[in-house]
Amino acid sequence: ELSFCFAAEPQQLDFNNNKYNTSHNKRRSAMEVRPNENDVLLGRGHFVNKYPGNQRFRDVVEEQKPFYIAAVKRKDKRNIAIGIINAIQSSNPPGRFLVDSKDSKISILSDGAWEVASPDKALQKVLHRLRENKAKGE
C-alpha cells in the first residue's frame, strides 16, 4: 500500500540508469521489450486498460490526487507526478512506461512490440492522469 506526498525539491528522471534502460544496442535509440506485470502501457483499448501495471498505476494516481489538487505551486504538482513515476519504477520487477513501437492495434498483443517511453512522455502521461476528473467520483 503506497501513501505518500511529494512536494520537495524538483528531481531529475534518469531513465539511462541500467535498472530501467533496456537499450544495449548503441545503433538504435530504443529497443523493443516485453512488458512485465508492473509496466504501464501507454495506449488505448481494453487490453491496455486491463493490464495489471495500468490498473496499479491508476490506483497510485488516485491515492495522490488529493495531494495534487491541494498543491498550489506547479513545482509541487510536478514533484507529485515524479513521485508516482518513482513508485512505479521501484516495483519488483521495476515498472516502466512503455509505448507501442509498431504504433498499430495488432502489435499490442504481440511480443516485443513495446519500447521504453522517454522520461518526458512518462511525466506528461502522469500529469494528464492527475488532471483527469480531478478526483474519483467528482
CSV table of N, CA and C in Angstrom, one decimal:
chain,number,residue,atom,x,y,z
A,1,GLU,N,0.8,-1.2,0.0
A,1,GLU,CA,0.0,0.0,0.0
A,1,GLU,C,0.9,1.2,0.0
A,2,LEU,N,0.7,2.1,-1.0
A,2,LEU,CA,1.5,3.3,-1.1
A,2,LEU,C,0.7,4.5,-0.6
A,3,SER,N,1.4,5.3,0.2
A,3,SER,CA,0.8,6.5,0.7
A,3,SER,C,1.9,7.5,0.9
A,4,PHE,N,1.9,8.5,0.0
A,4,PHE,CA,3.0,9.5,0.1
A,4,PHE,C,2.6,10.8,-0.5
A,5,CYS,N,3.3,11.8,-0.3
A,5,CYS,CA,3.1,13.1,-0.9
A,5,CYS,C,4.5,13.6,-1.3
A,6,PHE,N,4.6,14.1,-2.5
A,6,PHE,CA,5.9,14.6,-3.0
A,6,PHE,C,5.8,16.1,-3.3
A,7,ALA,N,6.4,16.9,-2.4
A,7,ALA,CA,6.4,18.3,-2.6
A,7,ALA,C,7.8,18.9,-2.2
A,8,ALA,N,8.8,18.1,-2.5
A,8,ALA,CA,10.2,18.5,-2.2
A,8,ALA,C,10.8,19.2,-3.3
A,9,GLU,N,12.1,19.2,-3.3
A,9,GLU,CA,12.9,19.8,-4.4
A,9,GLU,C,12.6,19.1,-5.7
A,10,PRO,N,12.7,19.8,-6.9
A,10,PRO,CA,12.5,19.1,-8.1
A,10,PRO,C,13.5,18.0,-8.3
A,11,GLN,N,13.1,16.9,-8.9
A,11,GLN,CA,14.0,15.8,-9.2
A,11,GLN,C,14.2,15.6,-10.7
A,12,GLN,N,15.3,15.0,-11.0
A,12,GLN,CA,15.5,14.7,-12.4
A,12,GLN,C,15.2,13.2,-12.6
A,13,LEU,N,14.5,12.9,-13.7
A,13,LEU,CA,14.2,11.5,-14.0
A,13,LEU,C,15.4,11.0,-14.9
A,14,ASP,N,15.9,9.8,-14.4
A,14,ASP,CA,17.1,9.3,-15.1
A,14,ASP,C,16.7,7.9,-15.6
A,15,PHE,N,16.3,7.8,-16.9
A,15,PHE,CA,16.0,6.5,-17.5
A,15,PHE,C,17.2,5.8,-18.1
A,16,ASN,N,18.4,6.5,-18.0
A,16,ASN,CA,19.6,5.9,-18.5
A,16,ASN,C,20.2,4.9,-17.5
A,17,ASN,N,19.7,4.9,-16.3
A,17,ASN,CA,20.1,4.0,-15.3
A,17,ASN,C,19.9,2.6,-15.7
A,18,ASN,N,20.9,1.7,-15.6
A,18,ASN,CA,20.8,0.3,-16.0
A,18,ASN,C,19.5,-0.4,-15.5
A,19,LYS,N,19.1,0.0,-14.4
A,19,LYS,CA,17.9,-0.6,-13.8
A,19,LYS,C,16.7,-0.5,-14.7
A,20,TYR,N,16.6,0.6,-15.4
A,20,TYR,CA,15.4,0.9,-16.2
A,20,TYR,C,15.7,0.9,-17.7
A,21,ASN,N,17.0,1.0,-18.1
A,21,ASN,CA,17.3,1.2,-19.5
A,21,ASN,C,17.4,-0.2,-20.1
A,22,THR,N,16.7,-0.4,-21.2
A,22,THR,CA,16.7,-1.7,-21.9
A,22,THR,C,17.5,-1.7,-23.2
A,23,SER,N,18.1,-0.5,-23.5
A,23,SER,CA,18.8,-0.4,-24.8
A,23,SER,C,20.2,-0.8,-24.6
A,24,HIS,N,20.6,-1.9,-25.2
A,24,HIS,CA,22.0,-2.3,-25.1
A,24,HIS,C,22.7,-2.1,-26.5
A,25,ASN,N,21.9,-1.8,-27.5
A,25,ASN,CA,22.3,-1.6,-28.8
A,25,ASN,C,22.6,-0.1,-29.1
A,26,LYS,N,23.8,0.3,-29.2
A,26,LYS,CA,24.1,1.7,-29.4
A,26,LYS,C,23.6,2.2,-30.7
A,27,ARG,N,23.4,1.4,-31.7
A,27,ARG,CA,23.0,1.9,-33.0
A,27,ARG,C,21.5,2.3,-33.1
A,28,ARG,N,20.7,1.8,-32.1
A,28,ARG,CA,19.3,2.1,-32.1
A,28,ARG,C,19.0,2.9,-30.9
A,29,SER,N,18.0,3.8,-31.0
A,29,SER,CA,17.7,4.7,-29.9
A,29,SER,C,16.8,4.0,-28.9
A,30,ALA,N,16.1,3.0,-29.3
A,30,ALA,CA,15.2,2.3,-28.4
A,30,ALA,C,15.2,0.8,-28.8
A,31,MET,N,15.0,-0.1,-27.8
A,31,MET,CA,15.0,-1.5,-28.0
A,31,MET,C,13.6,-2.0,-27.6
A,32,GLU,N,13.1,-2.9,-28.4
A,32,GLU,CA,11.8,-3.5,-28.1
A,32,GLU,C,11.9,-4.4,-26.9
A,33,VAL,N,10.9,-4.3,-26.0
A,33,VAL,CA,10.9,-5.0,-24.8
A,33,VAL,C,9.6,-5.8,-24.6
A,34,ARG,N,9.6,-6.8,-23.8
A,34,ARG,CA,8.4,-7.5,-23.4
A,34,ARG,C,7.9,-6.9,-22.1
A,35,PRO,N,6.7,-6.5,-22.0
A,35,PRO,CA,6.1,-5.9,-20.8
A,35,PRO,C,6.1,-6.9,-19.6
A,36,ASN,N,6.4,-6.3,-18.4
A,36,ASN,CA,6.2,-7.1,-17.2
A,36,ASN,C,5.0,-6.7,-16.5
A,37,GLU,N,4.6,-7.3,-15.4
A,37,GLU,CA,3.3,-7.0,-14.8
A,37,GLU,C,3.3,-5.6,-14.1
A,38,ASN,N,4.4,-5.0,-13.9
A,38,ASN,CA,4.4,-3.7,-13.3
A,38,ASN,C,4.5,-2.5,-14.3
A,39,ASP,N,4.7,-2.9,-15.6
A,39,ASP,CA,4.8,-1.8,-16.6
A,39,ASP,C,3.5,-1.1,-16.9
A,40,VAL,N,3.6,0.1,-17.2
A,40,VAL,CA,2.4,0.9,-17.6
A,40,VAL,C,2.5,1.1,-19.1
A,41,LEU,N,1.5,0.6,-19.8
A,41,LEU,CA,1.4,0.6,-21.3
A,41,LEU,C,0.7,1.9,-21.7
A,42,LEU,N,1.3,2.7,-22.5
A,42,LEU,CA,0.7,4.0,-23.0
A,42,LEU,C,0.0,3.6,-24.3
A,43,GLY,N,-1.3,3.8,-24.2
A,43,GLY,CA,-2.1,3.5,-25.4
A,43,GLY,C,-3.6,3.5,-25.0
A,44,ARG,N,-4.4,2.9,-25.9
A,44,ARG,CA,-5.8,2.9,-25.7
A,44,ARG,C,-6.3,1.4,-25.8
A,45,GLY,N,-7.5,1.2,-25.4
A,45,GLY,CA,-8.2,0.0,-25.6
A,45,GLY,C,-8.3,-0.9,-24.4
A,46,HIS,N,-9.1,-2.0,-24.6
A,46,HIS,CA,-9.4,-2.9,-23.5
A,46,HIS,C,-8.1,-3.6,-22.9
A,47,PHE,N,-7.2,-4.0,-23.8
A,47,PHE,CA,-6.0,-4.7,-23.3
A,47,PHE,C,-5.2,-3.8,-22.5
A,48,VAL,N,-5.0,-2.6,-22.9
A,48,VAL,CA,-4.2,-1.6,-22.1
A,48,VAL,C,-4.9,-1.3,-20.8
A,49,ASN,N,-6.2,-1.0,-20.8
A,49,ASN,CA,-6.9,-0.7,-19.6
A,49,ASN,C,-6.9,-1.8,-18.6
A,50,LYS,N,-6.9,-3.0,-19.0
A,50,LYS,CA,-7.0,-4.2,-18.1
A,50,LYS,C,-5.6,-4.7,-17.7
A,51,TYR,N,-4.6,-4.1,-18.3
A,51,TYR,CA,-3.2,-4.6,-18.0
A,51,TYR,C,-2.9,-4.3,-16.5
A,52,PRO,N,-2.3,-5.3,-15.8
A,52,PRO,CA,-2.1,-5.2,-14.3
A,52,PRO,C,-1.3,-3.9,-13.9
A,53,GLY,N,-0.3,-3.6,-14.7
A,53,GLY,CA,0.5,-2.4,-14.4
A,53,GLY,C,-0.3,-1.1,-14.6
A,54,ASN,N,-1.2,-1.1,-15.5
A,54,ASN,CA,-2.0,0.1,-15.7
A,54,ASN,C,-3.1,0.2,-14.6
A,55,GLN,N,-3.6,-0.9,-14.2
A,55,GLN,CA,-4.5,-0.9,-13.0
A,55,GLN,C,-3.9,-0.3,-11.8
A,56,ARG,N,-2.7,-0.8,-11.5
A,56,ARG,CA,-1.9,-0.3,-10.3
A,56,ARG,C,-1.6,1.1,-10.5
A,57,PHE,N,-1.2,1.5,-11.7
A,57,PHE,CA,-0.9,3.0,-12.0
A,57,PHE,C,-2.1,3.8,-11.7
A,58,ARG,N,-3.3,3.4,-12.1
A,58,ARG,CA,-4.5,4.2,-11.8
A,58,ARG,C,-4.7,4.3,-10.3
A,59,ASP,N,-4.5,3.2,-9.6
A,59,ASP,CA,-4.7,3.2,-8.1
A,59,ASP,C,-3.7,4.2,-7.4
A,60,VAL,N,-2.5,4.2,-7.9
A,60,VAL,CA,-1.5,5.1,-7.3
A,60,VAL,C,-1.8,6.5,-7.6
A,61,VAL,N,-2.3,6.8,-8.8
A,61,VAL,CA,-2.7,8.2,-9.2
A,61,VAL,C,-3.8,8.6,-8.3
A,62,GLU,N,-4.8,7.7,-8.1
A,62,GLU,CA,-6.0,8.1,-7.3
A,62,GLU,C,-5.6,8.4,-5.9
A,63,GLU,N,-4.6,7.7,-5.4
A,63,GLU,CA,-4.2,8.0,-4.0
A,63,GLU,C,-3.5,9.3,-3.9
A,64,GLN,N,-2.9,9.8,-5.0
A,64,GLN,CA,-2.1,11.0,-4.9
A,64,GLN,C,-2.9,12.2,-5.4
A,65,LYS,N,-4.1,12.0,-6.0
A,65,LYS,CA,-4.9,13.1,-6.5
A,65,LYS,C,-5.2,14.2,-5.4
A,66,PRO,N,-5.6,13.8,-4.2
A,66,PRO,CA,-5.8,14.8,-3.2
A,66,PRO,C,-4.6,15.7,-2.9
A,67,PHE,N,-3.4,15.2,-2.9
A,67,PHE,CA,-2.2,16.0,-2.8
A,67,PHE,C,-2.0,16.9,-4.0
A,68,TYR,N,-2.3,16.3,-5.2
A,68,TYR,CA,-2.1,17.1,-6.4
A,68,TYR,C,-3.1,18.3,-6.4
A,69,ILE,N,-4.3,18.0,-6.1
A,69,ILE,CA,-5.3,19.1,-6.0
A,69,ILE,C,-5.0,20.2,-5.0
A,70,ALA,N,-4.5,19.8,-3.9
A,70,ALA,CA,-4.1,20.7,-2.8
A,70,ALA,C,-2.8,21.5,-3.1
A,71,ALA,N,-2.0,21.0,-4.0
A,71,ALA,CA,-0.7,21.7,-4.3
A,71,ALA,C,-1.0,22.9,-5.1
A,72,VAL,N,-0.4,24.0,-4.7
A,72,VAL,CA,-0.6,25.3,-5.3
A,72,VAL,C,0.5,25.6,-6.4
A,73,LYS,N,1.7,25.2,-6.0
A,73,LYS,CA,2.8,25.5,-6.9
A,73,LYS,C,3.0,24.4,-8.0
A,74,ARG,N,3.3,24.9,-9.2
A,74,ARG,CA,3.4,24.0,-10.3
A,74,ARG,C,4.6,23.0,-10.0
A,75,LYS,N,5.6,23.5,-9.4
A,75,LYS,CA,6.8,22.6,-9.0
A,75,LYS,C,6.3,21.5,-8.1
A,76,ASP,N,5.4,21.8,-7.1
A,76,ASP,CA,4.9,20.7,-6.2
A,76,ASP,C,4.1,19.7,-7.0
A,77,LYS,N,3.3,20.2,-7.9
A,77,LYS,CA,2.4,19.3,-8.7
A,77,LYS,C,3.3,18.3,-9.6
A,78,ARG,N,4.4,18.9,-10.1
A,78,ARG,CA,5.3,18.1,-10.9
A,78,ARG,C,6.0,17.1,-10.0
A,79,ASN,N,6.4,17.5,-8.8
A,79,ASN,CA,7.1,16.5,-7.9
A,79,ASN,C,6.2,15.4,-7.5
A,80,ILE,N,4.9,15.6,-7.4
A,80,ILE,CA,3.9,14.5,-7.1
A,80,ILE,C,3.9,13.6,-8.2
A,81,ALA,N,3.9,14.1,-9.5
A,81,ALA,CA,4.0,13.2,-10.7
A,81,ALA,C,5.3,12.4,-10.7
A,82,ILE,N,6.4,13.0,-10.4
A,82,ILE,CA,7.7,12.3,-10.4
A,82,ILE,C,7.7,11.3,-9.3
A,83,GLY,N,7.0,11.5,-8.2
A,83,GLY,CA,6.9,10.5,-7.1
A,83,GLY,C,6.2,9.3,-7.6
A,84,ILE,N,5.1,9.5,-8.4
A,84,ILE,CA,4.4,8.4,-8.9
A,84,ILE,C,5.2,7.6,-9.9
A,85,ILE,N,6.0,8.2,-10.7
A,85,ILE,CA,6.9,7.5,-11.6
A,85,ILE,C,7.9,6.7,-10.8
A,86,ASN,N,8.5,7.3,-9.8
A,86,ASN,CA,9.4,6.6,-8.9
A,86,ASN,C,8.8,5.4,-8.3
A,87,ALA,N,7.6,5.5,-7.8
A,87,ALA,CA,6.9,4.4,-7.2
A,87,ALA,C,6.7,3.3,-8.2
A,88,ILE,N,6.4,3.6,-9.4
A,88,ILE,CA,6.2,2.5,-10.4
A,88,ILE,C,7.6,1.9,-10.7
A,89,GLN,N,8.6,2.7,-10.8
A,89,GLN,CA,10.0,2.2,-11.1
A,89,GLN,C,10.6,1.4,-10.0
A,90,SER,N,10.1,1.7,-8.8
A,90,SER,CA,10.6,1.0,-7.6
A,90,SER,C,10.0,-0.4,-7.3
A,91,SER,N,9.0,-0.7,-8.2
A,91,SER,CA,8.3,-2.0,-8.1
A,91,SER,C,9.3,-3.2,-8.3
A,92,ASN,N,8.9,-4.4,-8.0
A,92,ASN,CA,9.7,-5.5,-8.2
A,92,ASN,C,8.9,-6.5,-9.1
A,93,PRO,N,9.2,-6.7,-10.3
A,93,PRO,CA,10.3,-6.1,-11.1
A,93,PRO,C,10.0,-4.6,-11.4
A,94,PRO,N,11.0,-3.8,-11.7
A,94,PRO,CA,10.8,-2.4,-11.9
A,94,PRO,C,9.8,-2.2,-13.0
A,95,GLY,N,8.8,-1.3,-12.8
A,95,GLY,CA,7.9,-0.9,-13.8
A,95,GLY,C,8.5,0.2,-14.7
A,96,ARG,N,8.0,0.1,-16.0
A,96,ARG,CA,8.5,1.1,-16.9
A,96,ARG,C,7.2,1.7,-17.6
A,97,PHE,N,7.4,2.8,-18.3
A,97,PHE,CA,6.3,3.3,-19.1
A,97,PHE,C,6.7,3.0,-20.5
A,98,LEU,N,5.8,2.2,-21.2
A,98,LEU,CA,6.1,1.7,-22.5
A,98,LEU,C,5.1,2.2,-23.5
A,99,VAL,N,5.7,2.4,-24.7
A,99,VAL,CA,4.9,2.9,-25.9
A,99,VAL,C,4.9,1.8,-26.9
A,100,ASP,N,3.9,1.7,-27.7
A,100,ASP,CA,3.8,0.7,-28.8
A,100,ASP,C,4.8,1.1,-29.9
A,101,SER,N,5.8,0.2,-30.1
A,101,SER,CA,6.8,0.5,-31.1
A,101,SER,C,6.3,0.4,-32.5
A,102,LYS,N,5.3,-0.3,-32.7
A,102,LYS,CA,4.8,-0.5,-34.1
A,102,LYS,C,3.6,0.5,-34.4
A,103,ASP,N,3.1,1.1,-33.3
A,103,ASP,CA,2.0,2.0,-33.5
A,103,ASP,C,0.8,1.5,-34.3
A,104,SER,N,0.5,0.2,-33.9
A,104,SER,CA,-0.7,-0.4,-34.5
A,104,SER,C,-1.4,-1.2,-33.5
A,105,LYS,N,-2.7,-1.4,-33.7
A,105,LYS,CA,-3.5,-2.1,-32.8
A,105,LYS,C,-3.1,-3.6,-32.7
A,106,ILE,N,-2.7,-4.2,-33.8
A,106,ILE,CA,-2.3,-5.6,-33.9
A,106,ILE,C,-1.1,-5.8,-33.0
A,107,SER,N,-0.1,-4.9,-33.0
A,107,SER,CA,1.1,-5.2,-32.2
A,107,SER,C,0.9,-5.1,-30.7
A,108,ILE,N,-0.2,-4.6,-30.2
A,108,ILE,CA,-0.4,-4.5,-28.8
A,108,ILE,C,-0.3,-5.9,-28.2
A,109,LEU,N,-0.8,-6.9,-28.9
A,109,LEU,CA,-0.8,-8.3,-28.3
A,109,LEU,C,0.4,-9.1,-28.7
A,110,SER,N,1.3,-8.5,-29.5
A,110,SER,CA,2.5,-9.3,-29.9
A,110,SER,C,3.6,-9.1,-29.0
A,111,ASP,N,4.5,-10.1,-28.9
A,111,ASP,CA,5.7,-10.0,-28.0
A,111,ASP,C,6.7,-9.0,-28.6
A,112,GLY,N,7.4,-8.3,-27.8
A,112,GLY,CA,8.4,-7.4,-28.2
A,112,GLY,C,8.0,-6.2,-29.0
A,113,ALA,N,6.8,-5.8,-28.9
A,113,ALA,CA,6.3,-4.7,-29.7
A,113,ALA,C,6.2,-3.4,-28.9
A,114,TRP,N,6.9,-3.3,-27.8
A,114,TRP,CA,6.9,-2.2,-26.9
A,114,TRP,C,8.3,-1.6,-26.7
A,115,GLU,N,8.4,-0.3,-26.5
A,115,GLU,CA,9.7,0.3,-26.2
A,115,GLU,C,9.5,1.3,-25.0
A,116,VAL,N,10.6,1.5,-24.3
A,116,VAL,CA,10.5,2.4,-23.1
A,116,VAL,C,10.3,3.8,-23.6
A,117,ALA,N,9.3,4.5,-23.0
A,117,ALA,CA,8.9,5.9,-23.3
A,117,ALA,C,10.0,6.8,-22.8
A,118,SER,N,10.1,8.0,-23.4
A,118,SER,CA,11.0,9.0,-22.9
A,118,SER,C,10.6,9.4,-21.5
A,119,PRO,N,11.5,9.9,-20.7
A,119,PRO,CA,11.1,10.5,-19.3
A,119,PRO,C,10.0,11.6,-19.5
A,120,ASP,N,10.1,12.4,-20.5
A,120,ASP,CA,9.2,13.5,-20.7
A,120,ASP,C,7.8,12.9,-21.0
A,121,LYS,N,7.7,11.9,-21.9
A,121,LYS,CA,6.5,11.3,-22.2
A,121,LYS,C,5.8,10.7,-21.0
A,122,ALA,N,6.6,10.0,-20.2
A,122,ALA,CA,6.1,9.4,-19.0
A,122,ALA,C,5.5,10.4,-18.0
A,123,LEU,N,6.3,11.5,-17.8
A,123,LEU,CA,5.8,12.6,-17.0
A,123,LEU,C,4.5,13.2,-17.5
A,124,GLN,N,4.5,13.5,-18.8
A,124,GLN,CA,3.2,14.0,-19.3
A,124,GLN,C,2.0,13.1,-19.1
A,125,LYS,N,2.2,11.8,-19.3
A,125,LYS,CA,1.2,10.8,-19.0
A,125,LYS,C,0.7,10.9,-17.6
A,126,VAL,N,1.6,11.0,-16.6
A,126,VAL,CA,1.2,11.0,-15.2
A,126,VAL,C,0.5,12.3,-14.9
A,127,LEU,N,1.0,13.4,-15.4
A,127,LEU,CA,0.3,14.7,-15.2
A,127,LEU,C,-1.1,14.8,-15.8
A,128,HIS,N,-1.2,14.2,-17.0
A,128,HIS,CA,-2.5,14.2,-17.6
A,128,HIS,C,-3.5,13.3,-16.8
A,129,ARG,N,-3.0,12.2,-16.3
A,129,ARG,CA,-3.9,11.3,-15.5
A,129,ARG,C,-4.3,12.0,-14.2
A,130,LEU,N,-3.4,12.8,-13.6
A,130,LEU,CA,-3.7,13.5,-12.3
A,130,LEU,C,-4.7,14.6,-12.6
A,131,ARG,N,-4.7,15.2,-13.7
A,131,ARG,CA,-5.6,16.3,-14.1
A,131,ARG,C,-7.0,15.8,-14.4
A,132,GLU,N,-7.1,14.5,-14.9
A,132,GLU,CA,-8.4,14.0,-15.3
A,132,GLU,C,-9.4,13.9,-14.2
A,133,ASN,N,-10.5,14.4,-14.4
A,133,ASN,CA,-11.7,14.2,-13.4
A,133,ASN,C,-11.3,14.7,-12.0
A,134,LYS,N,-10.2,15.4,-11.8
A,134,LYS,CA,-9.7,15.9,-10.5
A,134,LYS,C,-9.7,14.9,-9.4
A,135,ALA,N,-10.8,14.2,-9.1
A,135,ALA,CA,-10.9,13.2,-8.1
A,135,ALA,C,-12.0,12.2,-8.5
A,136,LYS,N,-11.8,11.0,-8.1
A,136,LYS,CA,-12.7,9.9,-8.4
A,136,LYS,C,-14.1,10.2,-7.9
A,137,GLY,N,-15.1,10.1,-8.7
A,137,GLY,CA,-16.5,10.3,-8.2
A,137,GLY,C,-16.9,11.7,-8.2
A,138,GLU,N,-16.0,12.6,-8.6
A,138,GLU,CA,-16.3,14.1,-8.5
A,138,GLU,C,-17.0,14.5,-9.8
